[in-house]
Coordinates of C-alpha atoms in Angstrom, one line a residue:
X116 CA 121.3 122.4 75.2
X117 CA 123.2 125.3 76.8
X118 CA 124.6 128.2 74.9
X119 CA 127.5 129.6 75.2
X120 CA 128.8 133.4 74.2
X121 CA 132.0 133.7 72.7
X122 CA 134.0 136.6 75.5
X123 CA 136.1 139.2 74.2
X124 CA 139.6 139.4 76.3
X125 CA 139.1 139.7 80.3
X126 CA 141.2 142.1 81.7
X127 CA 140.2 146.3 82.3
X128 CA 141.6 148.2 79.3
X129 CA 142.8 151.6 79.6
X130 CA 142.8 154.2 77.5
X131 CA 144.3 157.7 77.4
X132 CA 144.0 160.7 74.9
X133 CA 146.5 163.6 75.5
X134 CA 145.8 166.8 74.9
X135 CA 147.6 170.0 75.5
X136 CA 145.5 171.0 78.5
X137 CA 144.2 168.0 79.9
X138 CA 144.4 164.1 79.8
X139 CA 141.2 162.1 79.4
X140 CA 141.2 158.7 79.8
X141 CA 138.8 155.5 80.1
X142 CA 138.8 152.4 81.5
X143 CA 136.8 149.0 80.1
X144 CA 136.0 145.2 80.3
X145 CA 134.0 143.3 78.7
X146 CA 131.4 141.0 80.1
X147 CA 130.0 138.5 78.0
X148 CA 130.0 140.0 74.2
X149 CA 129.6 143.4 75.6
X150 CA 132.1 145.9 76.3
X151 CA 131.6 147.9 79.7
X152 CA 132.7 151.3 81.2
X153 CA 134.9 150.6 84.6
X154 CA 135.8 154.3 84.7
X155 CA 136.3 157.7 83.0
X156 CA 138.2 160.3 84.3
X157 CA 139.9 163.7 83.1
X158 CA 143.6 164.9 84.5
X159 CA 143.5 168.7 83.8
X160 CA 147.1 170.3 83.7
X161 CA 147.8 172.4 86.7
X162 CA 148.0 176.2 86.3
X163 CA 151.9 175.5 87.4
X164 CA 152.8 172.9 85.1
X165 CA 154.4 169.6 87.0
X166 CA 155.7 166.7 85.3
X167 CA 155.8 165.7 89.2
X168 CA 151.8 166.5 89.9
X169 CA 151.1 164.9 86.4
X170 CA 152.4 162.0 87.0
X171 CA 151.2 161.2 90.4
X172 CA 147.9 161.5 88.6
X173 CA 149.0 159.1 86.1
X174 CA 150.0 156.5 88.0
X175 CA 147.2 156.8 90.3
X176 CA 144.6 156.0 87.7
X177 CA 147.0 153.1 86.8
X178 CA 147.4 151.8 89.8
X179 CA 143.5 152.1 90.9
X180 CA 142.5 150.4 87.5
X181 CA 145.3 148.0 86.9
X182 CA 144.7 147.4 83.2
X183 CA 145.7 144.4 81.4
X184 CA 147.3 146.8 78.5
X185 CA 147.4 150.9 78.0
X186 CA 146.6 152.4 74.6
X187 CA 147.9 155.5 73.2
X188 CA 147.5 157.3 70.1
X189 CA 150.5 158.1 68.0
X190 CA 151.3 161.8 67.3
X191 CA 152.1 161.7 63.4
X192 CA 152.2 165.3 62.7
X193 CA 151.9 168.5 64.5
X194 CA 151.5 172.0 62.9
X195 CA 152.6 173.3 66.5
X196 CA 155.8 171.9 67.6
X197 CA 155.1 173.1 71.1
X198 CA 151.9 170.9 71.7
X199 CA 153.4 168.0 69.5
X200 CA 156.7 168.1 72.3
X201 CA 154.4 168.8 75.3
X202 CA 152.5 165.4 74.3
X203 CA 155.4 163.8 73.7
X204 CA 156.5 164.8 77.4
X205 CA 152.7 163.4 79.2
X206 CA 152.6 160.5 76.8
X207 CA 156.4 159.7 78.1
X208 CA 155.5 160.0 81.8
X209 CA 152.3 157.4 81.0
X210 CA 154.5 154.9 79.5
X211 CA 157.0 155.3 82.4
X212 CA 153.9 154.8 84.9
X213 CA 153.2 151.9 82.7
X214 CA 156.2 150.3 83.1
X215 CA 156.9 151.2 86.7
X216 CA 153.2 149.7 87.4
X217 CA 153.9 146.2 85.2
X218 CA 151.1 147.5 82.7
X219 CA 151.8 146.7 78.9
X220 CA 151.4 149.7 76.4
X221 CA 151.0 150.0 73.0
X222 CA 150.4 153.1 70.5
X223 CA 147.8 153.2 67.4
X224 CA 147.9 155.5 64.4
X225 CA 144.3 157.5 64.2
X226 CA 143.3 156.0 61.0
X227 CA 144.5 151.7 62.7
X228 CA 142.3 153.1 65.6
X229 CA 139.6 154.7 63.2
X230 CA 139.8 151.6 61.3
X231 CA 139.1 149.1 63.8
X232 CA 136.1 151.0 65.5
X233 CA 133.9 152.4 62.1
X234 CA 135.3 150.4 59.4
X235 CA 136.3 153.6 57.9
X236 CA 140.0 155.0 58.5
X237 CA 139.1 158.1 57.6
X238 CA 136.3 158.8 60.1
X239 CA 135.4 162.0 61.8
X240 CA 134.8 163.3 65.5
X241 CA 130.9 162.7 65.0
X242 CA 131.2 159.0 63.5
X243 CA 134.0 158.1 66.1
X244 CA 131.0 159.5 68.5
X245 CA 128.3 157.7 67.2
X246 CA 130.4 154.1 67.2
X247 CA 131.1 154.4 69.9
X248 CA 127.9 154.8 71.4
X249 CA 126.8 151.8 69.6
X250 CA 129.7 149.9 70.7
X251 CA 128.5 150.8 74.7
X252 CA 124.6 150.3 75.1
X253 CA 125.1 152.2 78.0
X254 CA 123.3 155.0 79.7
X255 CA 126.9 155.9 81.4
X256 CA 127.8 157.8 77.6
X257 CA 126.3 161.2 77.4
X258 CA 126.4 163.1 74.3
X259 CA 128.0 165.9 76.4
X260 CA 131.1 164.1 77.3
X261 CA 134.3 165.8 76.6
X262 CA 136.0 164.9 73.0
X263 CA 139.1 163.9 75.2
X264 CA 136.6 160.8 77.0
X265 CA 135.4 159.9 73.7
X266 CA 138.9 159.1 72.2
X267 CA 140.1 157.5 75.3
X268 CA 137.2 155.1 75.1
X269 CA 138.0 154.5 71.7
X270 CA 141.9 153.4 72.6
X271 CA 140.5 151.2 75.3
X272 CA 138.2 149.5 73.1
X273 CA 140.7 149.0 70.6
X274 CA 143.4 147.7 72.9
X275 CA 140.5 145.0 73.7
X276 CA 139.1 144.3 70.5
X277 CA 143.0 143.8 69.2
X278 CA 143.9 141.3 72.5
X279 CA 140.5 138.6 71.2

C-alpha cells in the first residue's frame, strides 16, 4: 500500500520585512510536508535615497522569484513618524511591483503572524527565531542571519501555511 503526504500550497512565497535602512526578504516552497528556502536576500537603502533604485531592486527579486503571493507586515504603531512614513513609502513601491508583476499581496498584523508560527501572539525576537528554525530543518538558517531575514521568512511561511 503506497503512502501518500498531504502537500502544503505549491507556489514560491515571498516574504519582505521593511526596515528603515534596509529590506530583507525570503523566498519559500514547500516540497512534500516540508517547507524550503528558494532564496534570501537583503536590499540596503542607497546612501542617496531612490524610490527609483529601490524599486528596481524590488521588482527584480519579484520578477526572478515569481511568487504565488507576497506578505507584508502591517505597521500598527510608530513612535517615530519618520520611519513609520518612510515604510509606508518602500512597502507602497512593493505592492506597486506586486501588482505591476501579477503577484497577489497581502499584509498580517505581528501578533496574526506571531500567532500562526509559535502559537503564541505575543512572542519575542528569540521564539520567532527558534520556530522558525524548527519550521526549516535546514542547514541554509544560521543563527547569525540578520533580524530583517528572520521576519521575512516568517511572512513567507505564513503566506503558505494561510494558502493550505
Amino acid at each position: 500500500m503506497r503512502k501518500f503526504q498531504i502537500e502544503k500550497s505549491t507556489g514560491r512565497f515571498l516574504g519582505f520585512d521593511v526596515g528603515t535602512h534596509r529590506l530583507g526578504y525570503a523566498a519559500i516552497y514547500w516540497t512534500r510536508s516540508l517547507p524550503r528556502i528558494f532564496k534570501l536576500g537583503m536590499i540596503v537603502k542607497d546612501k542617496e535615497f531612490s524610490f527609483k533604485n529601490d524599486f528596481r531592486k524590488i521588482e527584480s527579486a519579484i520578477k526572478e522569484i515569481k511568487p504565488k503571493l507576497v506578505v507584508l507586515e502591517k505597521i500598527y504603531f510608530s513612535k517615530n513618524v519618520t520611519n513609520a512614513l518612510y515604510i509606508a513609502e518602500i512597502q507602497g513601491l512593493i505592492k506597486y511591483a506586486c501588482s505591476k508583476n501579477n503577484a497577489d499581496f497581502i499584509e498580517v498584523h505581528p501578533r496574526t503572524l506571531k500567532l500562526k508560527i509559535t502559537g503564541d501572539g505575543n512572542s519575542d525576537k528569540e521564539d520567532m527565531k527558534y520556530y522558525i528554525n524548527f519550521w526549516f530543518k535546514s542547514k541554509k538558517i544560521k543563527n547569525d542571519l540578520p533580524d530583517d531575514i528572520y521576519d521575512a521568512l516568517a511572512l513567507a511561511l505564513y503566506g503558505s501555511l494561510i494558502l493550505v
